[in-house]
mmCIF file with all atom_site columns, C-alpha atoms in Angstrom:
data_model
loop_
_atom_site.group_PDB
_atom_site.id
_atom_site.type_symbol
_atom_site.label_atom_id
_atom_site.label_alt_id
_atom_site.label_comp_id
_atom_site.label_asym_id
_atom_site.label_entity_id
_atom_site.label_seq_id
_atom_site.pdbx_PDB_ins_code
_atom_site.Cartn_x
_atom_site.Cartn_y
_atom_site.Cartn_z
_atom_site.occupancy
_atom_site.B_iso_or_equiv
_atom_site.pdbx_formal_charge
_atom_site.auth_seq_id
_atom_site.auth_comp_id
_atom_site.auth_asym_id
_atom_site.auth_atom_id
_atom_site.pdbx_PDB_model_num
ATOM 1   C CA . MET A 1 1   ? -47.788 -158.999 -89.656 1.00 0.00 ? 30  MET A CA 1
ATOM 2   C CA . ASP A 1 2   ? -45.596 -160.771 -87.184 1.00 0.00 ? 31  ASP A CA 1
ATOM 3   C CA . ILE A 1 3   ? -46.399 -164.498 -87.473 1.00 0.00 ? 32  ILE A CA 1
ATOM 4   C CA . ASP A 1 4   ? -44.750 -165.085 -84.107 1.00 0.00 ? 33  ASP A CA 1
ATOM 5   C CA . LEU A 1 5   ? -47.212 -162.695 -82.423 1.00 0.00 ? 34  LEU A CA 1
ATOM 6   C CA . ALA A 1 6   ? -50.118 -164.487 -84.089 1.00 0.00 ? 35  ALA A CA 1
ATOM 7   C CA . GLN A 1 7   ? -48.861 -167.855 -82.841 1.00 0.00 ? 36  GLN A CA 1
ATOM 8   C CA . GLN A 1 8   ? -48.356 -166.416 -79.346 1.00 0.00 ? 37  GLN A CA 1
ATOM 9   C CA . SER A 1 9   ? -51.911 -165.029 -79.331 1.00 0.00 ? 38  SER A CA 1
ATOM 10  C CA . ILE A 1 10  ? -53.314 -168.409 -80.388 1.00 0.00 ? 39  ILE A CA 1
ATOM 11  C CA . ALA A 1 11  ? -51.277 -170.154 -77.681 1.00 0.00 ? 40  ALA A CA 1
ATOM 12  C CA . ALA A 1 12  ? -52.517 -167.650 -75.081 1.00 0.00 ? 41  ALA A CA 1
ATOM 13  C CA . ALA A 1 13  ? -56.121 -168.334 -76.081 1.00 0.00 ? 42  ALA A CA 1
ATOM 14  C CA . LEU A 1 14  ? -55.634 -172.096 -75.900 1.00 0.00 ? 43  LEU A CA 1
ATOM 15  C CA . GLU A 1 15  ? -54.219 -171.641 -72.393 1.00 0.00 ? 44  GLU A CA 1
ATOM 16  C CA . GLY A 1 16  ? -57.174 -169.459 -71.408 1.00 0.00 ? 45  GLY A CA 1
ATOM 17  C CA . SER A 1 17  ? -54.905 -166.421 -70.935 1.00 0.00 ? 46  SER A CA 1
ATOM 18  C CA . TRP A 1 18  ? -57.449 -164.057 -72.412 1.00 0.00 ? 47  TRP A CA 1
ATOM 19  C CA . GLU A 1 19  ? -55.844 -160.818 -71.174 1.00 0.00 ? 48  GLU A CA 1
ATOM 20  C CA . LYS A 1 20  ? -52.571 -161.842 -72.817 1.00 0.00 ? 49  LYS A CA 1
ATOM 21  C CA . ALA A 1 21  ? -54.453 -162.766 -76.007 1.00 0.00 ? 50  ALA A CA 1
ATOM 22  C CA . VAL A 1 22  ? -56.047 -159.305 -76.048 1.00 0.00 ? 51  VAL A CA 1
ATOM 23  C CA . THR A 1 23  ? -52.666 -157.612 -75.641 1.00 0.00 ? 52  THR A CA 1
ATOM 24  C CA . LEU A 1 24  ? -50.987 -159.693 -78.354 1.00 0.00 ? 53  LEU A CA 1
ATOM 25  C CA . ASN A 1 25  ? -53.778 -159.188 -80.874 1.00 0.00 ? 54  ASN A CA 1
ATOM 26  C CA . LYS A 1 26  ? -53.774 -155.442 -80.227 1.00 0.00 ? 55  LYS A CA 1
ATOM 27  C CA . GLU A 1 27  ? -50.030 -155.454 -80.975 1.00 0.00 ? 56  GLU A CA 1
ATOM 28  C CA . ILE A 1 28  ? -50.721 -157.144 -84.314 1.00 0.00 ? 57  ILE A CA 1
ATOM 29  C CA . LEU A 1 29  ? -53.449 -154.607 -85.076 1.00 0.00 ? 58  LEU A CA 1
ATOM 30  C CA . LYS A 1 30  ? -51.037 -151.702 -84.497 1.00 0.00 ? 59  LYS A CA 1
ATOM 31  C CA . GLU A 1 31  ? -49.213 -152.874 -87.632 1.00 0.00 ? 60  GLU A CA 1
ATOM 32  C CA . ASP A 1 32  ? -52.337 -153.751 -89.637 1.00 0.00 ? 61  ASP A CA 1
ATOM 33  C CA . ASN A 1 33  ? -55.668 -152.525 -88.286 1.00 0.00 ? 62  ASN A CA 1
ATOM 34  C CA . LYS A 1 34  ? -57.574 -154.513 -90.946 1.00 0.00 ? 63  LYS A CA 1
ATOM 35  C CA . ASN A 1 35  ? -56.109 -157.906 -90.059 1.00 0.00 ? 64  ASN A CA 1
ATOM 36  C CA . VAL A 1 36  ? -59.343 -159.895 -89.835 1.00 0.00 ? 65  VAL A CA 1
ATOM 37  C CA . ASP A 1 37  ? -57.684 -162.888 -88.164 1.00 0.00 ? 66  ASP A CA 1
ATOM 38  C CA . ALA A 1 38  ? -56.355 -160.715 -85.325 1.00 0.00 ? 67  ALA A CA 1
ATOM 39  C CA . LEU A 1 39  ? -59.693 -158.884 -85.089 1.00 0.00 ? 68  LEU A CA 1
ATOM 40  C CA . ASN A 1 40  ? -61.585 -162.187 -84.808 1.00 0.00 ? 69  ASN A CA 1
ATOM 41  C CA . ARG A 1 41  ? -59.174 -163.447 -82.146 1.00 0.00 ? 70  ARG A CA 1
ATOM 42  C CA . LEU A 1 42  ? -59.485 -160.145 -80.263 1.00 0.00 ? 71  LEU A CA 1
ATOM 43  C CA . ALA A 1 43  ? -63.285 -160.316 -80.369 1.00 0.00 ? 72  ALA A CA 1
ATOM 44  C CA . ARG A 1 44  ? -63.218 -163.864 -79.002 1.00 0.00 ? 73  ARG A CA 1
ATOM 45  C CA . ALA A 1 45  ? -60.788 -162.940 -76.227 1.00 0.00 ? 74  ALA A CA 1
ATOM 46  C CA . LEU A 1 46  ? -62.908 -159.958 -75.210 1.00 0.00 ? 75  LEU A CA 1
ATOM 47  C CA . SER A 1 47  ? -66.044 -162.109 -75.164 1.00 0.00 ? 76  SER A CA 1
ATOM 48  C CA . GLU A 1 48  ? -64.295 -164.603 -72.883 1.00 0.00 ? 77  GLU A CA 1
ATOM 49  C CA . LEU A 1 49  ? -63.485 -161.721 -70.549 1.00 0.00 ? 78  LEU A CA 1
ATOM 50  C CA . GLY A 1 50  ? -67.174 -160.762 -70.498 1.00 0.00 ? 79  GLY A CA 1
ATOM 51  C CA . GLU A 1 51  ? -66.706 -157.639 -72.641 1.00 0.00 ? 80  GLU A CA 1
ATOM 52  C CA . ILE A 1 52  ? -69.465 -158.543 -75.072 1.00 0.00 ? 81  ILE A CA 1
ATOM 53  C CA . SER A 1 53  ? -70.187 -154.990 -76.279 1.00 0.00 ? 82  SER A CA 1
ATOM 54  C CA . LYS A 1 54  ? -66.557 -154.514 -77.332 1.00 0.00 ? 83  LYS A CA 1
ATOM 55  C CA . ALA A 1 55  ? -66.477 -157.976 -78.884 1.00 0.00 ? 84  ALA A CA 1
ATOM 56  C CA . LYS A 1 56  ? -69.605 -157.214 -80.926 1.00 0.00 ? 85  LYS A CA 1
ATOM 57  C CA . LYS A 1 57  ? -68.113 -153.939 -82.205 1.00 0.00 ? 86  LYS A CA 1
ATOM 58  C CA . ILE A 1 58  ? -64.937 -155.687 -83.301 1.00 0.00 ? 87  ILE A CA 1
ATOM 59  C CA . ALA A 1 59  ? -66.862 -158.518 -84.983 1.00 0.00 ? 88  ALA A CA 1
ATOM 60  C CA . GLN A 1 60  ? -68.847 -155.860 -86.833 1.00 0.00 ? 89  GLN A CA 1
ATOM 61  C CA . GLN A 1 61  ? -65.540 -154.277 -87.935 1.00 0.00 ? 90  GLN A CA 1
ATOM 62  C CA . VAL A 1 62  ? -64.557 -157.634 -89.413 1.00 0.00 ? 91  VAL A CA 1
ATOM 63  C CA . ILE A 1 63  ? -67.858 -157.819 -91.315 1.00 0.00 ? 92  ILE A CA 1
ATOM 64  C CA . ASP A 1 64  ? -67.330 -154.266 -92.591 1.00 0.00 ? 93  ASP A CA 1
ATOM 65  C CA . ILE A 1 65  ? -63.935 -155.354 -93.951 1.00 0.00 ? 94  ILE A CA 1
ATOM 66  C CA . ASP A 1 66  ? -65.036 -158.828 -95.113 1.00 0.00 ? 95  ASP A CA 1
ATOM 67  C CA . PRO A 1 67  ? -68.843 -159.127 -95.367 1.00 0.00 ? 96  PRO A CA 1
ATOM 68  C CA . SER A 1 68  ? -68.675 -162.899 -95.866 1.00 0.00 ? 97  SER A CA 1
ATOM 69  C CA . ASN A 1 69  ? -66.424 -163.643 -92.873 1.00 0.00 ? 98  ASN A CA 1
ATOM 70  C CA . SER A 1 70  ? -68.168 -166.651 -91.334 1.00 0.00 ? 99  SER A CA 1
ATOM 71  C CA . ILE A 1 71  ? -66.318 -166.428 -88.009 1.00 0.00 ? 100 ILE A CA 1
ATOM 72  C CA . ALA A 1 72  ? -67.531 -162.886 -87.317 1.00 0.00 ? 101 ALA A CA 1
ATOM 73  C CA . ILE A 1 73  ? -71.045 -163.631 -88.592 1.00 0.00 ? 102 ILE A CA 1
ATOM 74  C CA . LYS A 1 74  ? -71.363 -166.682 -86.325 1.00 0.00 ? 103 LYS A CA 1
ATOM 75  C CA . ALA A 1 75  ? -69.923 -164.771 -83.365 1.00 0.00 ? 104 ALA A CA 1
ATOM 76  C CA . LEU A 1 76  ? -72.404 -161.903 -83.732 1.00 0.00 ? 105 LEU A CA 1
ATOM 77  C CA . LYS A 1 77  ? -75.258 -164.373 -84.021 1.00 0.00 ? 106 LYS A CA 1
ATOM 78  C CA . LYS A 1 78  ? -74.039 -166.211 -80.926 1.00 0.00 ? 107 LYS A CA 1
ATOM 79  C CA . TRP A 1 79  ? -73.740 -162.995 -78.912 1.00 0.00 ? 108 TRP A CA 1
ATOM 80  C CA . THR A 1 80  ? -77.263 -161.783 -79.773 1.00 0.00 ? 109 THR A CA 1
ATOM 81  C CA . GLY A 1 81  ? -79.122 -161.088 -76.561 1.00 0.00 ? 110 GLY A CA 1
ATOM 82  C CA . ILE A 1 82  ? -76.008 -161.205 -74.380 1.00 0.00 ? 111 ILE A CA 1
ATOM 83  C CA . LYS A 1 83  ? -74.846 -158.116 -72.527 1.00 0.00 ? 112 LYS A CA 1
ATOM 84  C CA . SER A 1 84  ? -71.384 -157.276 -71.273 1.00 0.00 ? 113 SER A CA 1
ATOM 85  C CA . GLY A 1 85  ? -70.577 -159.055 -68.045 1.00 0.00 ? 114 GLY A CA 1
ATOM 86  C CA . ASP A 1 86  ? -72.942 -161.972 -68.751 1.00 0.00 ? 115 ASP A CA 1
ATOM 87  C CA . ILE A 1 87  ? -70.181 -164.451 -69.525 1.00 0.00 ? 116 ILE A CA 1
ATOM 88  C CA . ILE A 1 88  ? -67.909 -165.559 -66.710 1.00 0.00 ? 117 ILE A CA 1
ATOM 89  C CA . PRO A 1 89  ? -64.337 -166.065 -67.916 1.00 0.00 ? 118 PRO A CA 1
ATOM 90  C CA . THR A 1 90  ? -63.350 -169.713 -68.115 1.00 0.00 ? 119 THR A CA 1
ATOM 91  C CA . LYS A 1 91  ? -60.150 -171.525 -68.938 1.00 0.00 ? 120 LYS A CA 1
ATOM 92  C CA . THR A 1 92  ? -60.208 -173.250 -72.312 1.00 0.00 ? 121 THR A CA 1
ATOM 93  C CA . SER A 1 93  ? -59.445 -176.952 -72.152 1.00 0.00 ? 122 SER A CA 1
ATOM 94  C CA . SER A 1 94  ? -57.465 -178.863 -74.686 1.00 0.00 ? 123 SER A CA 1
ATOM 95  C CA . PRO A 1 95  ? -59.564 -180.052 -77.655 1.00 0.00 ? 124 PRO A CA 1
ATOM 96  C CA . GLU A 1 96  ? -58.510 -183.609 -76.822 1.00 0.00 ? 125 GLU A CA 1
ATOM 97  C CA . VAL A 1 97  ? -60.634 -183.423 -73.647 1.00 0.00 ? 126 VAL A CA 1
ATOM 98  C CA . PHE A 1 98  ? -63.769 -183.289 -75.799 1.00 0.00 ? 127 PHE A CA 1
ATOM 99  C CA . LEU A 1 99  ? -62.852 -185.719 -78.547 1.00 0.00 ? 128 LEU A CA 1
ATOM 100 C CA . GLU A 1 100 ? -62.539 -189.472 -78.218 1.00 0.00 ? 129 GLU A CA 1
ATOM 101 C CA . GLU A 1 101 ? -60.677 -189.616 -81.517 1.00 0.00 ? 130 GLU A CA 1
ATOM 102 C CA . PRO A 1 102 ? -59.034 -186.364 -82.651 1.00 0.00 ? 131 PRO A CA 1
ATOM 103 C CA . GLY A 1 103 ? -59.935 -185.588 -86.247 1.00 0.00 ? 132 GLY A CA 1
ATOM 104 C CA . LYS A 1 104 ? -63.411 -187.100 -86.026 1.00 0.00 ? 133 LYS A CA 1
ATOM 105 C CA . THR A 1 105 ? -66.537 -184.983 -85.840 1.00 0.00 ? 134 THR A CA 1
ATOM 106 C CA . LYS A 1 106 ? -69.893 -186.165 -84.554 1.00 0.00 ? 135 LYS A CA 1
ATOM 107 C CA . MET A 1 107 ? -73.290 -184.610 -85.141 1.00 0.00 ? 136 MET A CA 1
ATOM 108 C CA . VAL A 1 108 ? -76.176 -184.878 -82.712 1.00 0.00 ? 137 VAL A CA 1
ATOM 109 C CA . SER A 1 109 ? -79.680 -183.444 -82.704 1.00 0.00 ? 138 SER A CA 1
ATOM 110 C CA . LEU A 1 110 ? -80.619 -181.454 -79.632 1.00 0.00 ? 139 LEU A CA 1
ATOM 111 C CA . LEU A 1 111 ? -84.084 -180.747 -78.264 1.00 0.00 ? 140 LEU A CA 1
ATOM 112 C CA . HIS A 1 112 ? -85.248 -177.955 -75.943 1.00 0.00 ? 141 HIS A CA 1
ATOM 113 C CA . LEU A 1 113 ? -82.152 -175.800 -76.353 1.00 0.00 ? 142 LEU A CA 1
ATOM 114 C CA . GLY A 1 114 ? -83.245 -172.868 -74.215 1.00 0.00 ? 143 GLY A CA 1
ATOM 115 C CA . CYS A 1 115 ? -83.153 -169.151 -74.831 1.00 0.00 ? 144 CYS A CA 1
ATOM 116 C CA . LEU A 1 116 ? -80.483 -167.354 -76.880 1.00 0.00 ? 145 LEU A CA 1
ATOM 117 C CA . SER A 1 117 ? -78.917 -165.714 -73.824 1.00 0.00 ? 146 SER A CA 1
ATOM 118 C CA . VAL A 1 118 ? -78.146 -169.184 -72.435 1.00 0.00 ? 147 VAL A CA 1
ATOM 119 C CA . ILE A 1 119 ? -77.079 -170.722 -75.760 1.00 0.00 ? 148 ILE A CA 1
ATOM 120 C CA . GLY A 1 120 ? -74.761 -167.784 -76.445 1.00 0.00 ? 149 GLY A CA 1
ATOM 121 C CA . LYS A 1 121 ? -72.749 -168.623 -73.341 1.00 0.00 ? 150 LYS A CA 1
ATOM 122 C CA . LEU A 1 122 ? -71.895 -172.101 -74.614 1.00 0.00 ? 151 LEU A CA 1
ATOM 123 C CA . ASP A 1 123 ? -69.021 -173.267 -76.781 1.00 0.00 ? 152 ASP A CA 1
#
């Protein structure tokens, strides 16, 4: 696997360049079609482009390769009830936008979350 391609695909995702992320991860998969990291990144990129059916199939591929892969399991659960085209592509912001202090995690309890098709569209 080309580590440089993996880093480029991660950078593309962080910039919200989902088409580029798809292309780069597909390049990685040409060399190793069972690379679960590239498959997970590809599934995420496709979901951001609204291609939920393709994303679900790829996440299922990951689970077939690694049945305990938590990323793919969580993704499939998140995408339950969502159809292709439901998610409008958005640009990913820097993690620092959401965190007051990087490295700190906060937990909150939420009430009245809504239906799965709405929850699945959130990050």
